[in-house]
């Protein structure tokens, strides 16, 4: 069992190395999502599981606007309460503005070769834990 910190788009592992790969707020923050997904797929063993927690961008424009407003508000409240700096979490809605919507993310996951085996929503549907499997 080993925890490793590094570049998710260029992992220092052989093909079919890992049984499990997890990440929190990782996919939304990579410079190139397609490169990162290809690398995760390469490193994951056939039958292996990947699970990622991240904010998701809704498909509907009205929901995107609502989520952006809520994230700005709650990010300010939590940032002030926890750190005394209301602006500390403002990068979250800003990063979501550049991130693909949830439908496109799922299309990219499938295009990379993954089976999307599950997902669980959190925080009024703004966060999702998405579960993936590399076919055996």
PDB file of C-alpha atoms in Angstrom:
ATOM      1  CA  UNK A   1       0.000   0.000   0.000  1.00  0.00           C
ATOM      2  CA  UNK A   2       1.523   3.286  -1.085  1.00  0.00           C
ATOM      3  CA  UNK A   3       0.437   6.931  -1.282  1.00  0.00           C
ATOM      4  CA  UNK A   4       2.197   8.926  -3.974  1.00  0.00           C
ATOM      5  CA  UNK A   5       1.996  12.622  -4.773  1.00  0.00           C
ATOM      6  CA  UNK A   6       2.768  13.711  -8.304  1.00  0.00           C
ATOM      7  CA  UNK A   7       1.518  14.828 -11.698  1.00  0.00           C
ATOM      8  CA  UNK A   8      -1.633  12.912 -12.587  1.00  0.00           C
ATOM      9  CA  UNK A   9      -0.885  13.561 -16.257  1.00  0.00           C
ATOM     10  CA  UNK A  10       2.568  11.913 -16.090  1.00  0.00           C
ATOM     11  CA  UNK A  11       2.640   9.255 -13.388  1.00  0.00           C
ATOM     12  CA  UNK A  12       5.950   7.431 -12.775  1.00  0.00           C
ATOM     13  CA  UNK A  13       4.379   3.964 -12.929  1.00  0.00           C
ATOM     14  CA  UNK A  14       4.331   1.133 -15.422  1.00  0.00           C
ATOM     15  CA  UNK A  15       1.242   0.201 -17.400  1.00  0.00           C
ATOM     16  CA  UNK A  16      -1.414  -1.720 -15.435  1.00  0.00           C
ATOM     17  CA  UNK A  17       0.278  -0.850 -12.129  1.00  0.00           C
ATOM     18  CA  UNK A  18      -2.513   0.132  -9.718  1.00  0.00           C
ATOM     19  CA  UNK A  19      -5.609  -1.667  -8.464  1.00  0.00           C
ATOM     20  CA  UNK A  20      -7.178   1.586  -7.217  1.00  0.00           C
ATOM     21  CA  UNK A  21      -6.684   5.262  -8.028  1.00  0.00           C
ATOM     22  CA  UNK A  22      -8.497   7.987  -6.096  1.00  0.00           C
ATOM     23  CA  UNK A  23      -8.503  11.741  -6.129  1.00  0.00           C
ATOM     24  CA  UNK A  24     -10.247  14.658  -4.519  1.00  0.00           C
ATOM     25  CA  UNK A  25     -10.731  17.816  -6.601  1.00  0.00           C
ATOM     26  CA  UNK A  26      -8.139  16.422  -8.994  1.00  0.00           C
ATOM     27  CA  UNK A  27      -9.838  16.193 -12.383  1.00  0.00           C
ATOM     28  CA  UNK A  28     -11.214  19.744 -12.319  1.00  0.00           C
ATOM     29  CA  UNK A  29      -7.755  21.144 -11.702  1.00  0.00           C
ATOM     30  CA  UNK A  30      -5.673  19.311 -14.313  1.00  0.00           C
ATOM     31  CA  UNK A  31      -4.276  21.336 -17.232  1.00  0.00           C
ATOM     32  CA  UNK A  32      -5.591  18.786 -19.766  1.00  0.00           C
ATOM     33  CA  UNK A  33      -8.411  16.459 -18.716  1.00  0.00           C
ATOM     34  CA  UNK A  34      -7.979  14.125 -21.701  1.00  0.00           C
ATOM     35  CA  UNK A  35      -4.270  13.636 -20.964  1.00  0.00           C
ATOM     36  CA  UNK A  36      -4.996  12.949 -17.282  1.00  0.00           C
ATOM     37  CA  UNK A  37      -7.734  10.414 -18.091  1.00  0.00           C
ATOM     38  CA  UNK A  38      -5.498   8.596 -20.573  1.00  0.00           C
ATOM     39  CA  UNK A  39      -2.752   8.410 -17.942  1.00  0.00           C
ATOM     40  CA  UNK A  40      -5.118   7.133 -15.244  1.00  0.00           C
ATOM     41  CA  UNK A  41      -6.395   4.496 -17.668  1.00  0.00           C
ATOM     42  CA  UNK A  42      -2.834   3.469 -18.576  1.00  0.00           C
ATOM     43  CA  UNK A  43      -1.728   3.042 -14.963  1.00  0.00           C
ATOM     44  CA  UNK A  44      -4.882   1.297 -13.732  1.00  0.00           C
ATOM     45  CA  UNK A  45      -4.916  -2.512 -13.945  1.00  0.00           C
ATOM     46  CA  UNK A  46      -7.650  -4.186 -16.005  1.00  0.00           C
ATOM     47  CA  UNK A  47     -10.629  -4.523 -13.671  1.00  0.00           C
ATOM     48  CA  UNK A  48      -9.202  -1.734 -11.507  1.00  0.00           C
ATOM     49  CA  UNK A  49     -11.312   0.921  -9.852  1.00  0.00           C
ATOM     50  CA  UNK A  50     -10.921   4.701  -9.898  1.00  0.00           C
ATOM     51  CA  UNK A  51     -12.970   7.084  -7.789  1.00  0.00           C
ATOM     52  CA  UNK A  52     -12.927  10.870  -7.822  1.00  0.00           C
ATOM     53  CA  UNK A  53     -14.698  13.499  -5.743  1.00  0.00           C
ATOM     54  CA  UNK A  54     -15.176  16.886  -7.350  1.00  0.00           C
ATOM     55  CA  UNK A  55     -17.554  19.708  -8.022  1.00  0.00           C
ATOM     56  CA  UNK A  56     -19.631  19.099 -11.122  1.00  0.00           C
ATOM     57  CA  UNK A  57     -20.824  21.661 -13.618  1.00  0.00           C
ATOM     58  CA  UNK A  58     -24.483  21.118 -14.542  1.00  0.00           C
ATOM     59  CA  UNK A  59     -25.592  20.970 -18.170  1.00  0.00           C
ATOM     60  CA  UNK A  60     -28.477  23.443 -17.794  1.00  0.00           C
ATOM     61  CA  UNK A  61     -27.320  27.097 -17.981  1.00  0.00           C
ATOM     62  CA  UNK A  62     -29.809  28.216 -15.291  1.00  0.00           C
ATOM     63  CA  UNK A  63     -28.401  25.590 -12.920  1.00  0.00           C
ATOM     64  CA  UNK A  64     -24.844  26.656 -13.737  1.00  0.00           C
ATOM     65  CA  UNK A  65     -25.719  30.248 -12.773  1.00  0.00           C
ATOM     66  CA  UNK A  66     -27.443  29.107  -9.575  1.00  0.00           C
ATOM     67  CA  UNK A  67     -24.531  26.865  -8.558  1.00  0.00           C
ATOM     68  CA  UNK A  68     -22.025  29.632  -9.305  1.00  0.00           C
ATOM     69  CA  UNK A  69     -23.944  32.055  -7.064  1.00  0.00           C
ATOM     70  CA  UNK A  70     -24.228  29.477  -4.267  1.00  0.00           C
ATOM     71  CA  UNK A  71     -20.539  28.563  -4.489  1.00  0.00           C
ATOM     72  CA  UNK A  72     -19.508  32.227  -4.337  1.00  0.00           C
ATOM     73  CA  UNK A  73     -21.755  32.751  -1.302  1.00  0.00           C
ATOM     74  CA  UNK A  74     -20.890  29.567   0.602  1.00  0.00           C
ATOM     75  CA  UNK A  75     -17.222  29.799  -0.344  1.00  0.00           C
ATOM     76  CA  UNK A  76     -17.176  33.259   1.235  1.00  0.00           C
ATOM     77  CA  UNK A  77     -18.978  32.091   4.379  1.00  0.00           C
ATOM     78  CA  UNK A  78     -16.760  29.024   4.861  1.00  0.00           C
ATOM     79  CA  UNK A  79     -13.598  30.945   3.959  1.00  0.00           C
ATOM     80  CA  UNK A  80     -14.413  33.630   6.530  1.00  0.00           C
ATOM     81  CA  UNK A  81     -15.440  31.163   9.244  1.00  0.00           C
ATOM     82  CA  UNK A  82     -12.497  28.787   8.808  1.00  0.00           C
ATOM     83  CA  UNK A  83      -9.684  31.058   7.656  1.00  0.00           C
ATOM     84  CA  UNK A  84     -10.761  34.652   8.264  1.00  0.00           C
ATOM     85  CA  UNK A  85     -10.500  35.192   4.485  1.00  0.00           C
ATOM     86  CA  UNK A  86     -13.815  35.145   2.611  1.00  0.00           C
ATOM     87  CA  UNK A  87     -12.105  35.050  -0.804  1.00  0.00           C
ATOM     88  CA  UNK A  88      -9.995  31.922  -0.182  1.00  0.00           C
ATOM     89  CA  UNK A  89     -12.402  29.507  -1.938  1.00  0.00           C
ATOM     90  CA  UNK A  90     -13.348  31.754  -4.853  1.00  0.00           C
ATOM     91  CA  UNK A  91     -11.141  29.667  -7.128  1.00  0.00           C
ATOM     92  CA  UNK A  92     -13.770  26.897  -6.979  1.00  0.00           C
ATOM     93  CA  UNK A  93     -16.483  28.631  -9.029  1.00  0.00           C
ATOM     94  CA  UNK A  94     -13.779  30.159 -11.239  1.00  0.00           C
ATOM     95  CA  UNK A  95     -12.285  26.731 -12.008  1.00  0.00           C
ATOM     96  CA  UNK A  96     -15.757  25.324 -12.687  1.00  0.00           C
ATOM     97  CA  UNK A  97     -16.372  28.013 -15.294  1.00  0.00           C
ATOM     98  CA  UNK A  98     -13.562  26.486 -17.393  1.00  0.00           C
ATOM     99  CA  UNK A  99     -14.432  22.835 -16.605  1.00  0.00           C
ATOM    100  CA  UNK A 100     -16.658  20.841 -18.972  1.00  0.00           C
ATOM    101  CA  UNK A 101     -20.235  20.149 -17.938  1.00  0.00           C
ATOM    102  CA  UNK A 102     -21.114  16.834 -16.301  1.00  0.00           C
ATOM    103  CA  UNK A 103     -22.379  15.260 -19.548  1.00  0.00           C
ATOM    104  CA  UNK A 104     -19.141  16.125 -21.344  1.00  0.00           C
ATOM    105  CA  UNK A 105     -17.057  14.802 -18.434  1.00  0.00           C
ATOM    106  CA  UNK A 106     -18.877  11.465 -18.647  1.00  0.00           C
ATOM    107  CA  UNK A 107     -18.369  11.373 -22.413  1.00  0.00           C
ATOM    108  CA  UNK A 108     -14.644  11.988 -21.876  1.00  0.00           C
ATOM    109  CA  UNK A 109     -14.486   9.229 -19.246  1.00  0.00           C
ATOM    110  CA  UNK A 110     -16.095   6.752 -21.640  1.00  0.00           C
ATOM    111  CA  UNK A 111     -13.927   7.928 -24.549  1.00  0.00           C
ATOM    112  CA  UNK A 112     -10.862   7.262 -22.378  1.00  0.00           C
ATOM    113  CA  UNK A 113     -12.075   3.657 -22.016  1.00  0.00           C
ATOM    114  CA  UNK A 114     -13.672   3.679 -18.564  1.00  0.00           C
ATOM    115  CA  UNK A 115     -16.968   2.145 -17.531  1.00  0.00           C
ATOM    116  CA  UNK A 116     -18.803   4.639 -15.320  1.00  0.00           C
ATOM    117  CA  UNK A 117     -20.067   2.289 -12.613  1.00  0.00           C
ATOM    118  CA  UNK A 118     -21.586   4.721 -10.162  1.00  0.00           C
ATOM    119  CA  UNK A 119     -21.866   8.149  -8.750  1.00  0.00           C
ATOM    120  CA  UNK A 120     -23.075   9.744  -5.572  1.00  0.00           C
ATOM    121  CA  UNK A 121     -24.119  13.372  -5.268  1.00  0.00           C
ATOM    122  CA  UNK A 122     -23.307  15.600  -2.302  1.00  0.00           C
ATOM    123  CA  UNK A 123     -23.923  19.225  -1.262  1.00  0.00           C
ATOM    124  CA  UNK A 124     -27.221  19.707  -3.104  1.00  0.00           C
ATOM    125  CA  UNK A 125     -25.877  17.906  -6.157  1.00  0.00           C
ATOM    126  CA  UNK A 126     -22.929  20.255  -6.664  1.00  0.00           C
ATOM    127  CA  UNK A 127     -20.363  17.625  -5.699  1.00  0.00           C
ATOM    128  CA  UNK A 128     -20.132  14.094  -6.994  1.00  0.00           C
ATOM    129  CA  UNK A 129     -18.125  11.032  -6.137  1.00  0.00           C
ATOM    130  CA  UNK A 130     -17.828   9.253  -9.471  1.00  0.00           C
ATOM    131  CA  UNK A 131     -16.804   5.607  -9.665  1.00  0.00           C
ATOM    132  CA  UNK A 132     -15.017   4.159 -12.678  1.00  0.00           C
ATOM    133  CA  UNK A 133     -13.780   0.758 -13.730  1.00  0.00           C
ATOM    134  CA  UNK A 134     -11.201  -0.197 -16.320  1.00  0.00           C
ATOM    135  CA  UNK A 135     -12.644  -3.134 -18.265  1.00  0.00           C
ATOM    136  CA  UNK A 136     -10.908  -6.441 -17.588  1.00  0.00           C
TER     137      UNK A 136
END
